Tab-separated table of C-alpha atoms in Angstrom:
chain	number	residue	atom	x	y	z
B	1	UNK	CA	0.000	0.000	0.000
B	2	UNK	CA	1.278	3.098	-1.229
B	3	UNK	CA	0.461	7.157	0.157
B	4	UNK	CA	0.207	9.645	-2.249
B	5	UNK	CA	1.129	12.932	-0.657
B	6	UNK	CA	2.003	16.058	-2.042
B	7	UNK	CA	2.944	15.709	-5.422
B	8	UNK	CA	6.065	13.953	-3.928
B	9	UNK	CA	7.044	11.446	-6.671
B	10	UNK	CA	7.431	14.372	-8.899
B	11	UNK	CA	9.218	16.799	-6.565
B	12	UNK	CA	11.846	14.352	-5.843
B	13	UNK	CA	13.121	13.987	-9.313
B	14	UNK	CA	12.901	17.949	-9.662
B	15	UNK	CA	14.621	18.196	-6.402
B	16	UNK	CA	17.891	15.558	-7.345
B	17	UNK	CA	21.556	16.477	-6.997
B	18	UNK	CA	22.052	14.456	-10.358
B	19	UNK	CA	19.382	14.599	-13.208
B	20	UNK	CA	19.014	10.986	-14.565
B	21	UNK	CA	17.112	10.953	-17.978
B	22	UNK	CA	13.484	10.452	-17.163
B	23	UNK	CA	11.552	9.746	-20.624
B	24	UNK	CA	12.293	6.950	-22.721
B	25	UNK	CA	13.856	9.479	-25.767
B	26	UNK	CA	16.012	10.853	-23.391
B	27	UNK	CA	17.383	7.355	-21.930
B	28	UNK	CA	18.141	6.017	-25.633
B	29	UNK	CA	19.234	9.883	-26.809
B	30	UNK	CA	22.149	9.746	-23.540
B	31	UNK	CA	22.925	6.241	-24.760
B	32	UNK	CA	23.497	6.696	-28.500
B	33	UNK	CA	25.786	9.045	-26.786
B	34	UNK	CA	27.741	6.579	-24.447
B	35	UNK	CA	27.959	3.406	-26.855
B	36	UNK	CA	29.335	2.111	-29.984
B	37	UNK	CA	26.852	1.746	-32.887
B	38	UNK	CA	26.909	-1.825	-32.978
B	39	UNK	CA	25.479	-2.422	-29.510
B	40	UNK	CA	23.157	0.353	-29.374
B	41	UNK	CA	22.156	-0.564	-32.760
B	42	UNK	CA	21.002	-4.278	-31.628
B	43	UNK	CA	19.280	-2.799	-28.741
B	44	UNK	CA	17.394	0.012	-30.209
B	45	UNK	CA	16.476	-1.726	-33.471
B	46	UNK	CA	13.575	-4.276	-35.054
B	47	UNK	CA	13.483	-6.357	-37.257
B	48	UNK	CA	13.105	-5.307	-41.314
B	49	UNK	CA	11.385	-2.007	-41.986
B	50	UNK	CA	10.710	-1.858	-37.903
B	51	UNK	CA	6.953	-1.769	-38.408
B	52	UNK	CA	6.426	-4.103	-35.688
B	53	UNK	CA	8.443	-1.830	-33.203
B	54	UNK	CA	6.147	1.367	-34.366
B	55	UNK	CA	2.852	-1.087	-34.304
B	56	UNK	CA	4.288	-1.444	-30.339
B	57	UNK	CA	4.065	2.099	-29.903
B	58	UNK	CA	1.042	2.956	-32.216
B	59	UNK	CA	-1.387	0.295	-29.920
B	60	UNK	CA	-0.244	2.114	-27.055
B	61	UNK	CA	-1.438	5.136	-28.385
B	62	UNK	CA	-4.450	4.308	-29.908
B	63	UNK	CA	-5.700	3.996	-26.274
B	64	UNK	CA	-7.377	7.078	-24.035
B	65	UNK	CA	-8.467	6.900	-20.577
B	66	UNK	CA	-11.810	8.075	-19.182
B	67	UNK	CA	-11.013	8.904	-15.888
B	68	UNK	CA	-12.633	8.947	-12.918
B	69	UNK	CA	-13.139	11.386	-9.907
B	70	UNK	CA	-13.889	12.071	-6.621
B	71	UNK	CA	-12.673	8.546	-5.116
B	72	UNK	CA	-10.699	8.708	-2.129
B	73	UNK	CA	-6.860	7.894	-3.659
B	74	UNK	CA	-4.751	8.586	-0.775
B	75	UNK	CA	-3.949	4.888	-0.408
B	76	UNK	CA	-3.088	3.432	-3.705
B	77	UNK	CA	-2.187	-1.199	-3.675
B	78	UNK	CA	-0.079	-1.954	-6.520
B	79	UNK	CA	0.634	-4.905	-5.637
B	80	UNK	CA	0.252	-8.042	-7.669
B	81	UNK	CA	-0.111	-12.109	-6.407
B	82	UNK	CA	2.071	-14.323	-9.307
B	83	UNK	CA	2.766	-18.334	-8.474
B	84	UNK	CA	1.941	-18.231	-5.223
B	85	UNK	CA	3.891	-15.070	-3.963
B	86	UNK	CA	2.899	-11.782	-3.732
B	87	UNK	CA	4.998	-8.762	-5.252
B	88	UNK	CA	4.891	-4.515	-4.249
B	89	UNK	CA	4.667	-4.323	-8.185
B	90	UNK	CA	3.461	-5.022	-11.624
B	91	UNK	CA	6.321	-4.878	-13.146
B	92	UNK	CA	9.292	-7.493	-14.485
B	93	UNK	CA	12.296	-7.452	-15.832
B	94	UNK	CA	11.658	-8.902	-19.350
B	95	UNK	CA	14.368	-11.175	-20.218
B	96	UNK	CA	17.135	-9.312	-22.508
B	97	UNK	CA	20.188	-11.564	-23.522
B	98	UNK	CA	23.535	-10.644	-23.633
B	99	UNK	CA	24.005	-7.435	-21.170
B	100	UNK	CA	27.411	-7.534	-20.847
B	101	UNK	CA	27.664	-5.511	-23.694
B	102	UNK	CA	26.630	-2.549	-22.285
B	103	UNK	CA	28.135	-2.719	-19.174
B	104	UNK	CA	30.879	-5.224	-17.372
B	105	UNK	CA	28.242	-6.153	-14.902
B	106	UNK	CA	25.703	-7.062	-17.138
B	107	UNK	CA	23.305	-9.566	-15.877
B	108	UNK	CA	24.544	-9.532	-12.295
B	109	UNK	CA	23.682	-5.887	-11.870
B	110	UNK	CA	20.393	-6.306	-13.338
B	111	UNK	CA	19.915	-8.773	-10.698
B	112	UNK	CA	21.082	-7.084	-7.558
B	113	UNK	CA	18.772	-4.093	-8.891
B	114	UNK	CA	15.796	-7.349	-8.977
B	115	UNK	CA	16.491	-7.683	-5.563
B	116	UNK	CA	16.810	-4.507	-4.191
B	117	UNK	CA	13.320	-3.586	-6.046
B	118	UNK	CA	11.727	-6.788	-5.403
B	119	UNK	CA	11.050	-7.241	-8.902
B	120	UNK	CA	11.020	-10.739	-10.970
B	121	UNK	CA	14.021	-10.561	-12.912
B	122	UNK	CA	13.895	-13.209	-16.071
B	123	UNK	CA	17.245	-14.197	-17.245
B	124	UNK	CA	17.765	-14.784	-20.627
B	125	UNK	CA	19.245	-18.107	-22.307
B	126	UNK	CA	21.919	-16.120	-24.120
B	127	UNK	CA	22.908	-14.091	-20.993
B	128	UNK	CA	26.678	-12.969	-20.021
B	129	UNK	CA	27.004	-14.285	-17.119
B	130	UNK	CA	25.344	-18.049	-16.258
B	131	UNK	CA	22.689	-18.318	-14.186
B	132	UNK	CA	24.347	-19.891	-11.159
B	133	UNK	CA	26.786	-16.720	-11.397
B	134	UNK	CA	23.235	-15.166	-11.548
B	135	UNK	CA	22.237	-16.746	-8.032
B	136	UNK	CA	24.784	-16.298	-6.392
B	137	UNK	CA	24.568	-12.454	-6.869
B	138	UNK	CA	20.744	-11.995	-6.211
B	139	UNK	CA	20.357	-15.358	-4.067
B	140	UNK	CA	16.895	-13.566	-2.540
B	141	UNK	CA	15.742	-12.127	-5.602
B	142	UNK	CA	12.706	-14.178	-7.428
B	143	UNK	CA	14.456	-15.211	-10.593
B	144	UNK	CA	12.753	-16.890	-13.422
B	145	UNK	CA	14.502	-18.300	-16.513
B	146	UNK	CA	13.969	-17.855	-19.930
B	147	UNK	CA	14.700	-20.750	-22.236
B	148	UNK	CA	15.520	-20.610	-25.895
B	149	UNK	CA	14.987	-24.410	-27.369
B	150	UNK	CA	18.290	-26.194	-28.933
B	151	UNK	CA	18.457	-28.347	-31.564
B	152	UNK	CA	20.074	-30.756	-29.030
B	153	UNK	CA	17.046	-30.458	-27.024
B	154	UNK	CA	18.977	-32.013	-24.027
B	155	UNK	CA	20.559	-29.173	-23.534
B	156	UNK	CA	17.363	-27.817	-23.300
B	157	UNK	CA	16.477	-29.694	-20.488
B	158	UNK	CA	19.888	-29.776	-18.935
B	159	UNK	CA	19.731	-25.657	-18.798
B	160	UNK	CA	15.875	-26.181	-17.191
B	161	UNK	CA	17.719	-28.519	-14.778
B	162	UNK	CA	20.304	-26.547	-13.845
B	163	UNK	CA	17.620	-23.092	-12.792
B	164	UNK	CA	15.469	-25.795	-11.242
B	165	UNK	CA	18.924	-26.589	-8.981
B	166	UNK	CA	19.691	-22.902	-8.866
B	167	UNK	CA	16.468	-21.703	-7.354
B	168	UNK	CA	15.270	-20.251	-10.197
B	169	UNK	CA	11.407	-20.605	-9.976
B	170	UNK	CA	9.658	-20.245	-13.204
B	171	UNK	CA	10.489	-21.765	-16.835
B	172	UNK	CA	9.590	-18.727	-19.395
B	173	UNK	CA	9.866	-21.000	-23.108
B	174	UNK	CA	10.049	-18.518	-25.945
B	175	UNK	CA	8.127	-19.572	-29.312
B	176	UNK	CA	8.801	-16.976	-31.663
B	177	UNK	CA	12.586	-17.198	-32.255
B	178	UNK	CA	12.592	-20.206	-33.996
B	179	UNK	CA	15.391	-18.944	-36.223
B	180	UNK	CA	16.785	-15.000	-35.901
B	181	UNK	CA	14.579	-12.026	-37.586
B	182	UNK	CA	15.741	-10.079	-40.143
B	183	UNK	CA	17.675	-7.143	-38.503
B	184	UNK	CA	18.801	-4.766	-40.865
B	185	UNK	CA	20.891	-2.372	-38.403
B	186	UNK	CA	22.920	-5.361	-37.408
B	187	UNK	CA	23.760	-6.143	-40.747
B	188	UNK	CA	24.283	-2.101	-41.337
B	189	UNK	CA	27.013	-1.916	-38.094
B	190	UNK	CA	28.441	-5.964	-39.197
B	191	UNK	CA	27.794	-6.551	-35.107
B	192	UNK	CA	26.580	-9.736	-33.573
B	193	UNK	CA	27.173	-10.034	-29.758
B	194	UNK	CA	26.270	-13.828	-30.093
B	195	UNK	CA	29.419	-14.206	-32.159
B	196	UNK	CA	31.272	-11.455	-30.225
B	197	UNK	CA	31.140	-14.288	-26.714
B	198	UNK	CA	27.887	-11.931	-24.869
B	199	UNK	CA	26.246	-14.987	-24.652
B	200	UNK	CA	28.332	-17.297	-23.144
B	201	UNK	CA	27.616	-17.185	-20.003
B	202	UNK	CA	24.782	-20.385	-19.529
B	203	UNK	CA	26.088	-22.262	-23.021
B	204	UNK	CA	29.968	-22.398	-21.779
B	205	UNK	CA	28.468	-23.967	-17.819
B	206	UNK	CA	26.396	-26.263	-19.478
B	207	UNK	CA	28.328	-29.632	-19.174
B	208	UNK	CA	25.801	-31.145	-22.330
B	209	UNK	CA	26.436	-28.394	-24.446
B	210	UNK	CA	30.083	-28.145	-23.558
B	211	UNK	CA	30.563	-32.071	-24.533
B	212	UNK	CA	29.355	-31.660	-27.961
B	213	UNK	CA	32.187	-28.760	-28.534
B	214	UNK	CA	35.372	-30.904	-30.561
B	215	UNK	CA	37.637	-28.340	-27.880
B	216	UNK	CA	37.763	-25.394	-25.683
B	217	UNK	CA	38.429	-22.770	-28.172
B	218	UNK	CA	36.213	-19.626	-28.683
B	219	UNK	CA	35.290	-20.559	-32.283
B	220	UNK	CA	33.926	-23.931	-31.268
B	221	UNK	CA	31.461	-22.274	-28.549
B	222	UNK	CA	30.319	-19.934	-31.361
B	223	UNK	CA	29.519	-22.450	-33.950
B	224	UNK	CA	28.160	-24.993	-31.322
B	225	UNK	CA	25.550	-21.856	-30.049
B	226	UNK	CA	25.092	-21.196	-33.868
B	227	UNK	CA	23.978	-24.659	-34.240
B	228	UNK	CA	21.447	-24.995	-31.402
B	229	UNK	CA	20.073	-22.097	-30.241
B	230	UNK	CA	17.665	-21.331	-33.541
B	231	UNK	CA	15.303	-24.914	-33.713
B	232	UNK	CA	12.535	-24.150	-36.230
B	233	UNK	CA	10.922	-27.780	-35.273
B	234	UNK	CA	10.122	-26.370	-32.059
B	235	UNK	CA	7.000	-27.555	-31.518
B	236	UNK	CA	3.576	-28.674	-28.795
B	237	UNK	CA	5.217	-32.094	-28.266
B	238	UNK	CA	8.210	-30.199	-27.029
B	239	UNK	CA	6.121	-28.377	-24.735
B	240	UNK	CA	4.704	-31.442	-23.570
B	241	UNK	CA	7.915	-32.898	-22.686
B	242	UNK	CA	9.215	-29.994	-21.071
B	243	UNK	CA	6.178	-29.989	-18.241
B	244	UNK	CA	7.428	-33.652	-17.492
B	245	UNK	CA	10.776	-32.725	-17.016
B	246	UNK	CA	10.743	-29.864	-14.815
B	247	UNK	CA	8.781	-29.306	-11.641
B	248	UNK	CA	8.871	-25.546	-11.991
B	249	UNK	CA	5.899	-23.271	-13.722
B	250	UNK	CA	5.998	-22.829	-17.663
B	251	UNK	CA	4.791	-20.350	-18.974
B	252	UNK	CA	5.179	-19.265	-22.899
B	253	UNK	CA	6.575	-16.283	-24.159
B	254	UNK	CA	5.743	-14.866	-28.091
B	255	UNK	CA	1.436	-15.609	-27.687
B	256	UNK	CA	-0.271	-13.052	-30.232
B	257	UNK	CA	-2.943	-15.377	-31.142
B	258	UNK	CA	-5.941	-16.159	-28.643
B	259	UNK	CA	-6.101	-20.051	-30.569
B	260	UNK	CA	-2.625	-20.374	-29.060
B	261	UNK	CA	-3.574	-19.042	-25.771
B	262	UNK	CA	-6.396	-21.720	-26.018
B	263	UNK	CA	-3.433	-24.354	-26.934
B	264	UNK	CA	-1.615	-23.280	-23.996
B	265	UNK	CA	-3.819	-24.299	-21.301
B	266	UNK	CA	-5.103	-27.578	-23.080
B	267	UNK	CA	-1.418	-28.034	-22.458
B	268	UNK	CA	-1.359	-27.288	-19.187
B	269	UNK	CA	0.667	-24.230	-19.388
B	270	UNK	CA	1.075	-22.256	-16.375
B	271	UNK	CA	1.224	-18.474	-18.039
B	272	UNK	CA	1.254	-16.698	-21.180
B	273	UNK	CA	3.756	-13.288	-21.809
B	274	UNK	CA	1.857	-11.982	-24.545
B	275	UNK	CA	4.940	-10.479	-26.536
B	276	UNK	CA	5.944	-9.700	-30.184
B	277	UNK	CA	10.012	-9.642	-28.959
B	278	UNK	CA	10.085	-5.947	-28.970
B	279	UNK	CA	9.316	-5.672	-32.638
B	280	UNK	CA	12.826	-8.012	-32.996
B	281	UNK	CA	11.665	-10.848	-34.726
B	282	UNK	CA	8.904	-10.886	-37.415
B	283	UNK	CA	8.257	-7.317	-39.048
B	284	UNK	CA	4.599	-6.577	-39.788
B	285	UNK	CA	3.464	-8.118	-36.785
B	286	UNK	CA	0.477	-6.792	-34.590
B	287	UNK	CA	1.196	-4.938	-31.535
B	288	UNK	CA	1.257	-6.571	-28.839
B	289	UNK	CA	-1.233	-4.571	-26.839
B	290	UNK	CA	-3.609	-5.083	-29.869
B	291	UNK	CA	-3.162	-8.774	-28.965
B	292	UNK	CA	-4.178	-8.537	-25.135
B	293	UNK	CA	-7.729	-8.063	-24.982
B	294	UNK	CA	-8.501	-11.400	-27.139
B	295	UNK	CA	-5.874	-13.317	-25.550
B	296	UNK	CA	-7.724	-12.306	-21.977
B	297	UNK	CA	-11.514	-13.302	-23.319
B	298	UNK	CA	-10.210	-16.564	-23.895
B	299	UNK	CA	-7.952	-17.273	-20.659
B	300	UNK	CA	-10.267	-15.893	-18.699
B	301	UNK	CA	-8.559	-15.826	-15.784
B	302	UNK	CA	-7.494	-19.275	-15.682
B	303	UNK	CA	-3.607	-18.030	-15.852
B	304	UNK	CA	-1.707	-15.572	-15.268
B	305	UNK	CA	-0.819	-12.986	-18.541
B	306	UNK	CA	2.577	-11.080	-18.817
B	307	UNK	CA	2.487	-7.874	-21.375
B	308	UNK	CA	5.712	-7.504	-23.153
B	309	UNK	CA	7.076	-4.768	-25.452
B	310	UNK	CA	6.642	-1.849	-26.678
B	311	UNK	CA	6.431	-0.685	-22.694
B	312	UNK	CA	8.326	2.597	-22.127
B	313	UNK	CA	6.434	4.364	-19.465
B	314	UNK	CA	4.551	3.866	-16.416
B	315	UNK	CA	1.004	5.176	-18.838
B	316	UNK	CA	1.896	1.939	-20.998
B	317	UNK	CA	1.942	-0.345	-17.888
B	318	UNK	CA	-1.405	1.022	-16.881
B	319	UNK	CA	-3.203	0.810	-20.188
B	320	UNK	CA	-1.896	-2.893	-20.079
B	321	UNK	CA	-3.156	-3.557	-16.971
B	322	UNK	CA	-6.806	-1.978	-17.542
B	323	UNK	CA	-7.095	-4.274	-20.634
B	324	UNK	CA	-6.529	-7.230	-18.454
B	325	UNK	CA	-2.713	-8.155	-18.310
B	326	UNK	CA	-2.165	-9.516	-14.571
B	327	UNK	CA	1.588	-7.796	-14.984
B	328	UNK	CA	4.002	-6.310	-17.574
B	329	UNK	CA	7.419	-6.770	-18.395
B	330	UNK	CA	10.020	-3.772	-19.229
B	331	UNK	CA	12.789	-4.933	-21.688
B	332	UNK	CA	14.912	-2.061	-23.859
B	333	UNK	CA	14.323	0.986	-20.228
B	334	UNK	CA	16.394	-1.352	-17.924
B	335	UNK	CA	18.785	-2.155	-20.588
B	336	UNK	CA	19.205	1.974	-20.682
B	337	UNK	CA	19.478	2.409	-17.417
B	338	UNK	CA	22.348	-0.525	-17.322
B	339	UNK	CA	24.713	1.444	-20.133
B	340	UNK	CA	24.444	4.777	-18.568
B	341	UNK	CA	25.006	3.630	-14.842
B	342	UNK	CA	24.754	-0.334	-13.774
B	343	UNK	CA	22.779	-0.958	-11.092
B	344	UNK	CA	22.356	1.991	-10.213
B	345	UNK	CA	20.886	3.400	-13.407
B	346	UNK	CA	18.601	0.066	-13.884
B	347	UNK	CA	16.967	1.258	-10.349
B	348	UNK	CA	16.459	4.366	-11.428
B	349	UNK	CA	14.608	3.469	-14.429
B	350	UNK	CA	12.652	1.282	-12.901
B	351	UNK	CA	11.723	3.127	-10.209
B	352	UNK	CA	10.816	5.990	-12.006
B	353	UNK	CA	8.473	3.850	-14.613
B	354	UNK	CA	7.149	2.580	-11.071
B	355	UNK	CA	6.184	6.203	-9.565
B	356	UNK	CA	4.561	7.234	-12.909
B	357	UNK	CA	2.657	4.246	-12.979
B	358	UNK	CA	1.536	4.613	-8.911
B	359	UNK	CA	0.709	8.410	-10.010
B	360	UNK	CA	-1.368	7.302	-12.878
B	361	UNK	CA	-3.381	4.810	-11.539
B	362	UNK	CA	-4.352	7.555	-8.862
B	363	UNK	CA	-5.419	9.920	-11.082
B	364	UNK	CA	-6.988	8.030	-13.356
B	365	UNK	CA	-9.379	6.919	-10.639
B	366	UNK	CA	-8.340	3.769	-9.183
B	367	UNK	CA	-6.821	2.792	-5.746
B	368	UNK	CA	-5.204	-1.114	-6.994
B	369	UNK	CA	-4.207	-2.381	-10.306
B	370	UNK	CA	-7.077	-4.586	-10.210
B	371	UNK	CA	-9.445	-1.879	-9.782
B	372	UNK	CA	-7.948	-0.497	-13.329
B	373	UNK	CA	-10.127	-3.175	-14.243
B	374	UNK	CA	-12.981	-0.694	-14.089
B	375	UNK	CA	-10.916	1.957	-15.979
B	376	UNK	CA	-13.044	3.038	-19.112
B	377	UNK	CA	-10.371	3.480	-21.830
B	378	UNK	CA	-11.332	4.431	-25.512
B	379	UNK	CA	-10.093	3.874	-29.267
B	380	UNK	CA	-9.230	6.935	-31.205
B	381	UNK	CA	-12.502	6.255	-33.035
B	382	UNK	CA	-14.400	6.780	-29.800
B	383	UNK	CA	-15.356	3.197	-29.334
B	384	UNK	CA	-14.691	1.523	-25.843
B	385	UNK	CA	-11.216	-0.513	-25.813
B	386	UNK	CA	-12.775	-3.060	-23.844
């Protein structure tokens, strides 16, 4: 439970010793500033012509709230209940691979920043550092791991074994990178960070994946990532076989389609990130705040769903949340925050996307995100988004 006093959110950021970049075009303006084109280039960029990444942007803003007033919003609950535990926040981390990159810390200061926020933080397959490493830094953090399917699929399951073993407590299985999308501005800079050793981290502690490699040298772990991590049979009997192998939650990340939502419970999945990969994989694609409200008519409650990209603010969280997403997921802000000052400047971002979101959900009317529920919001053509 949260006061709102004073206008205090806002005063404190007017107030600080040291301005941090508070909007989302200032955070990527101060990084194009800070980093090479290459890695800024893979973060900032989607796939082909990028009209995915501007659909991301355009569903947000297709949206308007009617608000409501003259509620009693002194006391605002943004808290959310996920797998049995209950969090102060919405929000995730949204799993980003290969953060060492942009800072020498990478994923281990994304995860102290988890744990200081009490946020889920989902580690990525192609991650810098391995998830043990992961563990060890944020050992009281809620961690959940994001799995990318091999060709070798038991290295699939031996990575699922290994977060089981680490604590990790959620399996987050991502469909829709079957095989890489067509980036354009990584071709343009000639960068890859898989190829570059960023994602070495869980591949390189992974003593299945590490026995296929003919030796130790840093062009075998390239082409042996190369040959697994993109697996275009991926496919419901995997799923299947996944549930019987770990005891942890699945839940599957890439749903645009409410027939696959439908799919997903049949197969007893445990949650559903609805999620387009930031406008990274397919171009063309529908938003993927276009894709919540059908997805939520047909789960219907029966599992948790996750919003993912396209989320820059704390307004975005909130129009995901009145549409029915149980929680959202912030990818390219943390990453941001990372480059320009580690942990540190992944708090910040976070914690600012937080107090605009706690703000919000006051003004618009609401004292809890489920009462955003009741939130009236509109289509640019005046008819009711939900």
């Amino acid at each position: 439970m949260t006061n709102i006093t004073d206008g205090d959110l806002l005063l404190k950021n007017i107030t600080a010793q040291a301005p941090f970049p508070i909007c989302f075009a200032d955070l990527e303006k101060a990084v194009a500033e800070k980093i090479d084109a290459g890695p800024f280039g893979y973060i900032r960029s989607g796939a082909g012509g990028e009209q995915t990444l501007r659909n991301n942007r355009a569903a947000f803003e297709k949206y308007s709230i009617v608000p409501r007033f003259l509620n009693d919003v002194s006391h605002v609950d943004t808290s959310v209940h996920l797998f049995g535990k209950t969090y102060p926040t919405p929000l995730l981390f949204a799993p980003v691979g290969m953060n060492g990159m942009v800072h020498d810390e990478g994923e281990l200061a994304v995860a102290r920043a988890a744990q200081f926020l009490n946020i889920p933080y989902i580690q990525s397959t192609v991650s810098t550092f391995a998830l043990e490493e992961v563990a060890q830094a944020a050992p009281s953090a809620t961690k959940w791991f994001q799995l990318y399917w091999s060709t070798n699929e038991e290295i699939a399951f031996s990575m699922a074994a290994r977060a089981e073993e680490a604590g990790f407590e959620a399996i987050v299985l991502t469909v829709d990178t079957v095989m890489l999308g067509w980036r354009e501005e990584d071709v343009r800079n000639q960068f890859s960070p898989l190829k570059l050793g960023y994602a070495r981290g869980n591949y390189m502690n992974d003593p299945v994946f590490t026995a296929t490699l003919p030796d130790d040298s840093f062009e075998s772990y390239v082409q042996g990532v190369l040959q697994n991590v993109f697996h275009p049979t991926l496919n419901w009997e995997h799923v299947r076989e996944l549930k019987k192998r770990t005891n942890l939650p699945i839940l599957l990340k890439g749903i645009l389609h409410p027939e696959d939502a439908k799919h997903a419970i049949d197969n007893g999945i445990d949650g559903i990130i609805v999620s387009n990969h930031g406008g990274r994989q397919l171009d063309g694609v529908i938003g993927s705040l276009d894709a919540l409200p059908a997805i939520v008519k047909v789960v219907n409650g029966q599992i948790p769903i996750i919003l993912d990209s396209g989320i820059y603010r704390g307004m975005d969280a909130l129009k995901a949340l009145a549409l029915g997403a149980n929680a959202v997921a912030i990818g390219r802000p943390f990453v941001y925050g990372l480059a320009l000052e580690g942990q540190q400047g992944v708090e910040k971002v976070m914690t600012n996307l937080y107090d605009e979101l706690k703000v919000s959900i006051a003004l618009a009317g609401a004292t809890s995100v489920k009462g955003l529920r009741n939130i009236t919001l509109v289509k640019q053509d005046g008819t009711e988004g939900k």
